[in-house]
Coordinates of C-alpha atoms in Angstrom, one line a residue:
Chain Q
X78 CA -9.2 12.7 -23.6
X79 CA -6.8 15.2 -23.6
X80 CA -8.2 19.0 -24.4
X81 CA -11.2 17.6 -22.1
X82 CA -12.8 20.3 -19.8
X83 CA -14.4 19.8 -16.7
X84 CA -16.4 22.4 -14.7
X85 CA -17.3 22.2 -11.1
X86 CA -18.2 24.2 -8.3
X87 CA -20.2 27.1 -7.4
X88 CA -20.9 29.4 -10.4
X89 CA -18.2 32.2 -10.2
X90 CA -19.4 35.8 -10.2
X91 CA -19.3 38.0 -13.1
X92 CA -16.4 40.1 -13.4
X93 CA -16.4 43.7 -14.8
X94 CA -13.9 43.3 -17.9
X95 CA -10.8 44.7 -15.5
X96 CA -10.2 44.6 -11.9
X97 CA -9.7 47.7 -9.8
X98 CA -6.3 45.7 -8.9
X99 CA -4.6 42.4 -9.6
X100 CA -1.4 41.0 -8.9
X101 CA -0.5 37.3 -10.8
X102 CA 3.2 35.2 -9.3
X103 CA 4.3 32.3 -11.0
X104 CA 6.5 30.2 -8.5
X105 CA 8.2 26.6 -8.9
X106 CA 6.3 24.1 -6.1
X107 CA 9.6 23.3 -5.6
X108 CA 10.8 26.4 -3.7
X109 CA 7.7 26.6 -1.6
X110 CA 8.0 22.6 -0.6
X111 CA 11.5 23.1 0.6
X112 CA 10.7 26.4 2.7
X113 CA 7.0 25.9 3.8
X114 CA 7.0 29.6 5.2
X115 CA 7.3 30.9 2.2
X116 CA 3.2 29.5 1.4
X117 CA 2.4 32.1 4.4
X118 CA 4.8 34.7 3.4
X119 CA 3.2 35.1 0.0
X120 CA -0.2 34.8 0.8
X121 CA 0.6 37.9 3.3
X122 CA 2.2 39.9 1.0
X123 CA -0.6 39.5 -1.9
X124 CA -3.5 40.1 0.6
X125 CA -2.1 43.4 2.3
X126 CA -1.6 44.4 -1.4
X127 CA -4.6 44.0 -2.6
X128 CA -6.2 44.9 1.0
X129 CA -5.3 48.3 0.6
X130 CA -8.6 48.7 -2.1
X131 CA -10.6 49.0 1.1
X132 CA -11.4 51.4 3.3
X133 CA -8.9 52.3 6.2
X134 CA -10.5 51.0 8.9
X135 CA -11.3 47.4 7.0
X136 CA -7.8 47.1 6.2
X137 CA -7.3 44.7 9.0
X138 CA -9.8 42.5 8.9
X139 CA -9.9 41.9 4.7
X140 CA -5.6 41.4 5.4
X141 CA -6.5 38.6 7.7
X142 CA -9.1 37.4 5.3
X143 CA -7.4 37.2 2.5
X144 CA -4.1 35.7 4.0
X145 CA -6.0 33.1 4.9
X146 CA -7.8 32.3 1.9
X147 CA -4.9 32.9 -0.7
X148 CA -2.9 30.7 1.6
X149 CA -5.0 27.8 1.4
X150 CA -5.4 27.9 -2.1
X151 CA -1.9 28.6 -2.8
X152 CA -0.5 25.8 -0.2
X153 CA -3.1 23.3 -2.1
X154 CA -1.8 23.9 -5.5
X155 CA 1.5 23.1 -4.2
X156 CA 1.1 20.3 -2.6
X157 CA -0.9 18.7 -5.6
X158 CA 1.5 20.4 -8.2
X159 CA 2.7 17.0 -9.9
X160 CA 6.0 18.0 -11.3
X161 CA 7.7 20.5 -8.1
X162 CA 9.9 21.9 -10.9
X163 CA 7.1 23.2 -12.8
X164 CA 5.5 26.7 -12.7
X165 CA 2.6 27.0 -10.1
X166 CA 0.4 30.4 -10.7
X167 CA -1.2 32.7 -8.0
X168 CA -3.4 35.4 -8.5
X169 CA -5.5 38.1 -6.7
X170 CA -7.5 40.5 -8.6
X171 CA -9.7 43.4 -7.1
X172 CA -13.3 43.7 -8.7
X173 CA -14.7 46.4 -6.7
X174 CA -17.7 43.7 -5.6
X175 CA -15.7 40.7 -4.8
X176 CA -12.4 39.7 -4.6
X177 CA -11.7 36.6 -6.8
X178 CA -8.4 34.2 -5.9
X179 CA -7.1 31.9 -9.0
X180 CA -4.6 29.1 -8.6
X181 CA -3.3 27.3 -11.4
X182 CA -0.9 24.0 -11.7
X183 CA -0.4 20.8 -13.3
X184 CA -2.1 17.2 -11.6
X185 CA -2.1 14.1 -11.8
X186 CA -5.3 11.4 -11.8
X187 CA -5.5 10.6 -7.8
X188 CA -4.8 14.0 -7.1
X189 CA -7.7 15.3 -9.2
X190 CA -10.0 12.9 -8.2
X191 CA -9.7 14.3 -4.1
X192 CA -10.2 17.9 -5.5
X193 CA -13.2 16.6 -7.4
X194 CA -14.8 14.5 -4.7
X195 CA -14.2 17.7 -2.3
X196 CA -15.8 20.1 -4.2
X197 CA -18.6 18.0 -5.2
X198 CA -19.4 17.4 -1.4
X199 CA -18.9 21.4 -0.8
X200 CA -21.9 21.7 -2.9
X201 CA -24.3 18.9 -2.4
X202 CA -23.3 18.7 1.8
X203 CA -24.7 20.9 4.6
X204 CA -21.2 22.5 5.8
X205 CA -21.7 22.4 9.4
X206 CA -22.4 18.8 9.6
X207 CA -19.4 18.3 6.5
X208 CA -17.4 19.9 8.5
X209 CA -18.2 17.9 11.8
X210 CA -17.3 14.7 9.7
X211 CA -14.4 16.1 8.7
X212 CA -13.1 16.9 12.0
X213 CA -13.3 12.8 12.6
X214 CA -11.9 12.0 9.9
X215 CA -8.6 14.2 10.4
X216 CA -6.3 11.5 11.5
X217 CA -7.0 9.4 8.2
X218 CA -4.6 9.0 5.1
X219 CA -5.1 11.7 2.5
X220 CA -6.7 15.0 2.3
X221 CA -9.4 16.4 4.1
X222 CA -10.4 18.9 2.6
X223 CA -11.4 20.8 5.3
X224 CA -9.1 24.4 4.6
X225 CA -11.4 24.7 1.9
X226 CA -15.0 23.5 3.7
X227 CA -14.1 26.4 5.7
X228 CA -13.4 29.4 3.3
X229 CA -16.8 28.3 2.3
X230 CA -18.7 27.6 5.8
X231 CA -16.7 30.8 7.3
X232 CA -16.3 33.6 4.5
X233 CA -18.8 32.4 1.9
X234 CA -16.3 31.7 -0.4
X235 CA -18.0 30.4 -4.1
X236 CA -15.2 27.6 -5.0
X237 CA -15.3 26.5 -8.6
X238 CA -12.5 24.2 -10.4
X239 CA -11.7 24.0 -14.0
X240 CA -10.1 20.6 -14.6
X241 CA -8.5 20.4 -18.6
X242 CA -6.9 16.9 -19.9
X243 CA -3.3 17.5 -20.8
X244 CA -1.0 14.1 -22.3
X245 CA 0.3 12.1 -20.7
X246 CA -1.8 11.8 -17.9
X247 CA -1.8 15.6 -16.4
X248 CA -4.5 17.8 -15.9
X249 CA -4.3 21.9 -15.9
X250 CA -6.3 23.1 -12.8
X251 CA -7.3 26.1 -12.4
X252 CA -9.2 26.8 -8.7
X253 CA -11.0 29.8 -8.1
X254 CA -12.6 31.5 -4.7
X255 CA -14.7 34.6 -5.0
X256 CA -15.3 36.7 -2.1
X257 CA -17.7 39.1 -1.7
X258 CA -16.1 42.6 -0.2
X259 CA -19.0 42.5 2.4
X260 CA -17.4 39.2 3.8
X261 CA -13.8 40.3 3.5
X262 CA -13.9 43.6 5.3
X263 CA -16.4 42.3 7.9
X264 CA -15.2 38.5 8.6
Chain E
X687 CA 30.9 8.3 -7.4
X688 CA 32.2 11.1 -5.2
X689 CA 31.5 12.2 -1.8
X690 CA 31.5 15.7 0.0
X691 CA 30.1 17.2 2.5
X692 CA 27.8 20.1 1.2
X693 CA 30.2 23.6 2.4
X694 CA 28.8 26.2 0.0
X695 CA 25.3 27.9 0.2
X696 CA 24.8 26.8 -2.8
X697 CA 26.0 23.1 -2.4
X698 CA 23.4 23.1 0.8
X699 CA 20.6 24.5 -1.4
X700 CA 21.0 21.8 -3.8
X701 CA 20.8 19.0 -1.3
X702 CA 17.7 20.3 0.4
X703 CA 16.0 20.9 -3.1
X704 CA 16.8 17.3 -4.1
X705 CA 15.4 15.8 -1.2
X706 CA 12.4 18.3 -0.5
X707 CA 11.9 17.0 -4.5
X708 CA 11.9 13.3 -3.4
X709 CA 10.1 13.3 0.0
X710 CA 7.4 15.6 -1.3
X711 CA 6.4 13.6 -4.1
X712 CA 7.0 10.3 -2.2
X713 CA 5.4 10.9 1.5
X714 CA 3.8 14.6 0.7
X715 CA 6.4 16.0 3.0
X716 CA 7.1 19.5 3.1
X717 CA 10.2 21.3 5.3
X718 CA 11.2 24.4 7.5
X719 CA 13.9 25.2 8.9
X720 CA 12.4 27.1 12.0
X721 CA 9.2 25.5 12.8
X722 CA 7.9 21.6 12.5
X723 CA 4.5 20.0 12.9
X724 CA 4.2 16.3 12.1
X725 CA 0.6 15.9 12.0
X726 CA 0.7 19.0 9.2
X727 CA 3.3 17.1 7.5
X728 CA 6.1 20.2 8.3
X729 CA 9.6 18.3 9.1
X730 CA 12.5 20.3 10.2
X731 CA 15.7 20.3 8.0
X732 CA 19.3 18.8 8.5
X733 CA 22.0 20.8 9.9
X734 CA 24.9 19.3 8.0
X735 CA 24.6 17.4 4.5
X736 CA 26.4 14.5 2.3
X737 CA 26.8 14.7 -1.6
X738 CA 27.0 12.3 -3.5
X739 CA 27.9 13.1 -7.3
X740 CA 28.5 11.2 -10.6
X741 CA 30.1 13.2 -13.1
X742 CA 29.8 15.9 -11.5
X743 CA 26.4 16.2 -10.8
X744 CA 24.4 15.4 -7.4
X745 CA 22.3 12.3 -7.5
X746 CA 22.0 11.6 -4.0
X747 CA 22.2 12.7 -0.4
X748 CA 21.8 12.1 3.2
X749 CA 21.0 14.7 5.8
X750 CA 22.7 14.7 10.0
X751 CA 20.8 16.4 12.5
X752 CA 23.7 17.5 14.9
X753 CA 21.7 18.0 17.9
X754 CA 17.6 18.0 18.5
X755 CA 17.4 14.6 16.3
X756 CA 13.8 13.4 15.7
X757 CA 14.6 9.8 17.5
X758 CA 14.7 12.1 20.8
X759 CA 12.1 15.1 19.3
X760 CA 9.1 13.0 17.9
X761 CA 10.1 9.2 19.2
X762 CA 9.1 9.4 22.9
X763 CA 12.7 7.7 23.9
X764 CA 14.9 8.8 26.8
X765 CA 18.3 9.5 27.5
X766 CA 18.2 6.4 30.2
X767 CA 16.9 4.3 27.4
X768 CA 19.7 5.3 25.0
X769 CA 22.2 4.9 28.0
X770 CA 21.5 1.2 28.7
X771 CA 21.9 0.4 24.9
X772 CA 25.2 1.9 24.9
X773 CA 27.0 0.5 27.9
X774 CA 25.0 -2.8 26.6
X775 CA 27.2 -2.7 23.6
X776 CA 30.5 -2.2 25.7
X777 CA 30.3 1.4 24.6
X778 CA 29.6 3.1 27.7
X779 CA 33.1 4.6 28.5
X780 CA 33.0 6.7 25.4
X781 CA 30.3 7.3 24.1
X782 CA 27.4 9.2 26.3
X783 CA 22.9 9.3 25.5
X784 CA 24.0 13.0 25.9
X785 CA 26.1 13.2 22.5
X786 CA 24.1 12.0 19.9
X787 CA 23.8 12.5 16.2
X788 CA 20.9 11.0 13.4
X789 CA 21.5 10.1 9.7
X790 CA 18.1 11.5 8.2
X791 CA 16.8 11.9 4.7
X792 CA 18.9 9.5 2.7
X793 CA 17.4 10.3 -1.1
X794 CA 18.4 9.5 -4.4
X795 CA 17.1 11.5 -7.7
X796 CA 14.4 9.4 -9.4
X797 CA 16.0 9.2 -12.5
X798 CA 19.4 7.7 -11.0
X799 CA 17.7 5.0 -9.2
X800 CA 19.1 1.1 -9.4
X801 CA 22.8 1.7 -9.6
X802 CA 23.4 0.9 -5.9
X803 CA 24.0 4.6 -5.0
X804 CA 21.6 4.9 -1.6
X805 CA 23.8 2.0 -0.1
X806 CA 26.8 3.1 -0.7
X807 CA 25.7 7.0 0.2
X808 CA 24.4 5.3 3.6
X809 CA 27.8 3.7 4.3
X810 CA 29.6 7.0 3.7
X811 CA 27.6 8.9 5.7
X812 CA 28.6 6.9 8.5
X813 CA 32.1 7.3 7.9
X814 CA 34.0 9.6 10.8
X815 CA 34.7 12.4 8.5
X816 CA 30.9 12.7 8.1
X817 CA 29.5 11.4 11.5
X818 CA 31.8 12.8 13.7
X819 CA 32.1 16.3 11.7
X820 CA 33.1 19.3 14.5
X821 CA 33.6 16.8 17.4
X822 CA 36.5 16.5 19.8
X823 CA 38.3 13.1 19.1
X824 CA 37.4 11.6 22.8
X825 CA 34.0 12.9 23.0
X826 CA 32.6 10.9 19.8
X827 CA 28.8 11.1 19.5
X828 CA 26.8 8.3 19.2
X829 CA 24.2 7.9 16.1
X830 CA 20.1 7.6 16.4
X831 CA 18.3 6.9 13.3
X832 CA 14.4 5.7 12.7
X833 CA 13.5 4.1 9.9
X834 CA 11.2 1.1 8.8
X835 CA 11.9 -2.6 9.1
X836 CA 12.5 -2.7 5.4
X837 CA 14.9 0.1 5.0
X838 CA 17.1 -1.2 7.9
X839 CA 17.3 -4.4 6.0
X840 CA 17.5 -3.2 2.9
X841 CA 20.3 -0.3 3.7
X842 CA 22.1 -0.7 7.0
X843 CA 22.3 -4.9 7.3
X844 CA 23.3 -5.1 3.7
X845 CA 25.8 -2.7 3.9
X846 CA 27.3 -4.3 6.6
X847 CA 25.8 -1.9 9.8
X848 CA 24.5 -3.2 13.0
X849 CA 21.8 -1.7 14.7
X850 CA 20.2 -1.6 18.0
X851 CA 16.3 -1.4 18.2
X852 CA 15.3 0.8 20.6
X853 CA 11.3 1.2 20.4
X854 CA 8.8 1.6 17.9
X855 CA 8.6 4.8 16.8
X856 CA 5.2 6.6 17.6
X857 CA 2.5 7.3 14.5
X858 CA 2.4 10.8 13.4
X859 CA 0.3 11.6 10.2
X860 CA 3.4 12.5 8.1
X861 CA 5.0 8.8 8.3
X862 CA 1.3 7.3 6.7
X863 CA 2.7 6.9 3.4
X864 CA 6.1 5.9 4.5
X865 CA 5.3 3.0 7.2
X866 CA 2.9 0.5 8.1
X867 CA 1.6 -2.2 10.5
X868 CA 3.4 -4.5 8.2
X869 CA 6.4 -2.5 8.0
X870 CA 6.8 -0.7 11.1
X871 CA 9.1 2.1 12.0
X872 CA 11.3 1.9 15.0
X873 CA 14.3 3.9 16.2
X874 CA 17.3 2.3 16.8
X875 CA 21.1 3.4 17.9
X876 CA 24.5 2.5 16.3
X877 CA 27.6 3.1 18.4
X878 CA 29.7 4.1 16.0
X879 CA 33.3 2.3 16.4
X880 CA 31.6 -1.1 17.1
X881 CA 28.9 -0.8 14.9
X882 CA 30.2 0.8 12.2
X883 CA 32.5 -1.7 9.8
X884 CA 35.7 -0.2 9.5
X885 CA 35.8 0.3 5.5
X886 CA 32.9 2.7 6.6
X887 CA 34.2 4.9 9.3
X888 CA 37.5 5.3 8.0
X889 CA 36.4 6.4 4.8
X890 CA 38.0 9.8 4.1
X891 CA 35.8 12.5 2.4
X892 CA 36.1 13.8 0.3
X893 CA 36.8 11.0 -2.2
X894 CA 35.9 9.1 -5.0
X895 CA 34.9 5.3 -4.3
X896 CA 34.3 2.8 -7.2
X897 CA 30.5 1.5 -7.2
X898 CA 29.7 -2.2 -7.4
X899 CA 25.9 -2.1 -8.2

């Protein structure tokens, strides 16, 4: 089992060999758990980085983009992050074309299955009636998945997950959200 | 096993990183200290803390909210409510609804589990020197805790604490892994000098107190 590699997803755009800009920040889950702000305040920081690749008057708009989409990925790979003392992994990288977001942490089984199960619905469900359901559905036990139906339904984000069998039980995952510049600079 | 109360940046740090650790992985809790949202699962931090250490190192804690406790926050109960309870008890010429304090967060590291330690951190957190930290000696404040039937039993009745049931505390999304129709939660009040058994609130802190697990 372990060494196993799962694919899933959208299929994730073709990067030039090096992006125009990337910035990578390895945190412990740990520190983000016990000061939940700190999710938001990194996911600002990386977008107006890398937001200042587009033009001046875009600035704004791929900022608030990007906050929101690194923040999402970056507050699920926390909060599925199986050991809080271990490294979690953020990146951001600038291809001129798309922006491309990367998280990467260690799982466990039940968590891996909900990631599975939402990104297989992502692409086999119409969103807007997904996300109808999922809007019902808020109030039950679990995850809903619903921060990511919506980088999808609202900024076209292609979501791909690479799941690989560790020991003991632990999977590396590594998410992925590409955005095209069109829908980051005109949300 | 010794007792202090956390004092040092540092010492607070540690506490709040033991039990974000715990509740996190337990109930999928995560914590702020200036905002809150239940349903998101965003719980606002203690003001004081408890250490409890074996050789030296921390292996468990308990958390007091000194004012704005989650019983009167997120549990829907009033000041008349908690007013009744006391005076019920005989406690109603010194202690007041309007001066009240909550025991929260009681967590033990994972790997130290099964040597008694949560009880007896529970009992010392209800000692005076804990409870009653920064208050005027005849304006005591009176405690408010939740928690689910199962923990009262397990924790407060065996260590010798009586509580007072209040209501049933309301369902927000962040208690679904922690309670259930079977074992509901409910917040209760303990007025501390008739509630609290004596080798409890007059235990001095710091100190270091023999375990029988």
């Amino acid at each position: 089992m372990s060494g196993t590699t799962i694919e899933l997803g959208d299929l994730p755009a073709s990067p030039p060999t090096e992006a125009l800009t990337g910035v990578e920040i390895e945190l412990r889950a740990l520190e983000l758990v016990a000061h939940w702000r700190r999710c938001g305040l990194t996911a600002d920081w990386l977008a107006r980085f890398v937001a200042y690749d587009c033009a001046i008057d875009s600035r704004g708009a791929a900022f608030s983009v990007l906050s929101t989409a690194i923040n999402e990925l970056l507050e699920n790979a926390v909060k599925f992050c199986n050991d809080k003392r271990k490294s979690t992994r953020i990146s951001v990288r600038h291809y001129g074309e798309f922006v491309r977001i990367e998280t990467r942490n260690s799982a466990i089984s039940p968590h891996v299955g909900t990631l599975r199960t939402t990104i297989e619905e992502l692409g086999r469900e119409p969103l807007d009636a997904l996300f109808a359901e999922r809007m019902q559905e808020k109030s039950k036990p679990g995850s809903s998945g619903i921060g990511l139906l919506l980088l999808k339904k609202d900024y076209g984000a292609r979501l791909s997950v690479r799941l690989t069998a560790m020991d003991g039980g632990e999977w590396d995952i590594l998410v992925r959200a590409d955005l095209d510049i069109s829908d980051v600079e005109q949300p | 096993m010794s007792f202090r109360i956390a004092r040092t940046r540092a010492e607070v740090l540690a506490c709040q990183y033991l039990v974000a650790e715990v509740y996190n992985r337990e109930y999928e809790v995560v914590f702020s200290d200036d905002s809150f949202d239940l349903d998101a699962k965003i719980e606002p931090w203690p003001h004081r803390y408890l250490m409890g250490l074996v050789g030296g190192e921390l292996v468990a804690t308990a958390g007091l909210y000194l004012h704005d406790t989650y019983v009167e926050r997120f549990g829907g109960v009033s000041s008349n409510e908690i007013q009744s309870i006391i005076d019920g008890a005989g406690g109603g010429g010194r202690f007041s609804a309007a001066r009240k304090r909550e025991i929260t967060k009681v967590s033990v590291r994972r790997d130290q589990r099964g040597h008694g330690y949560g009880r007896v951190l529970l009992g010392t957190a209800h000692s005076r020197a804990f409870l009653q930290v920064d208050t005027p000696d005849d304006a005591p404040s009176v405690l408010v805790c939740c928690a689910r039937r199962t923990i009262w039993e397990s924790l407060w009745h065996r260590a010798g604490i009586r509580t007072r049931r209040i209501k049933e505390f309301p369902f927000y999304k962040v208690h679904e892994l922690y309670c259930s129709p079977e074992d509901p939660m409910d917040s209760r009040i303990i007025v501390p000098e008739i509630d609290v058994p004596a080798r409890w609130y007059d235990r001095a802190l710091p100190g270091e107190y023999e375990i029988d697990s």
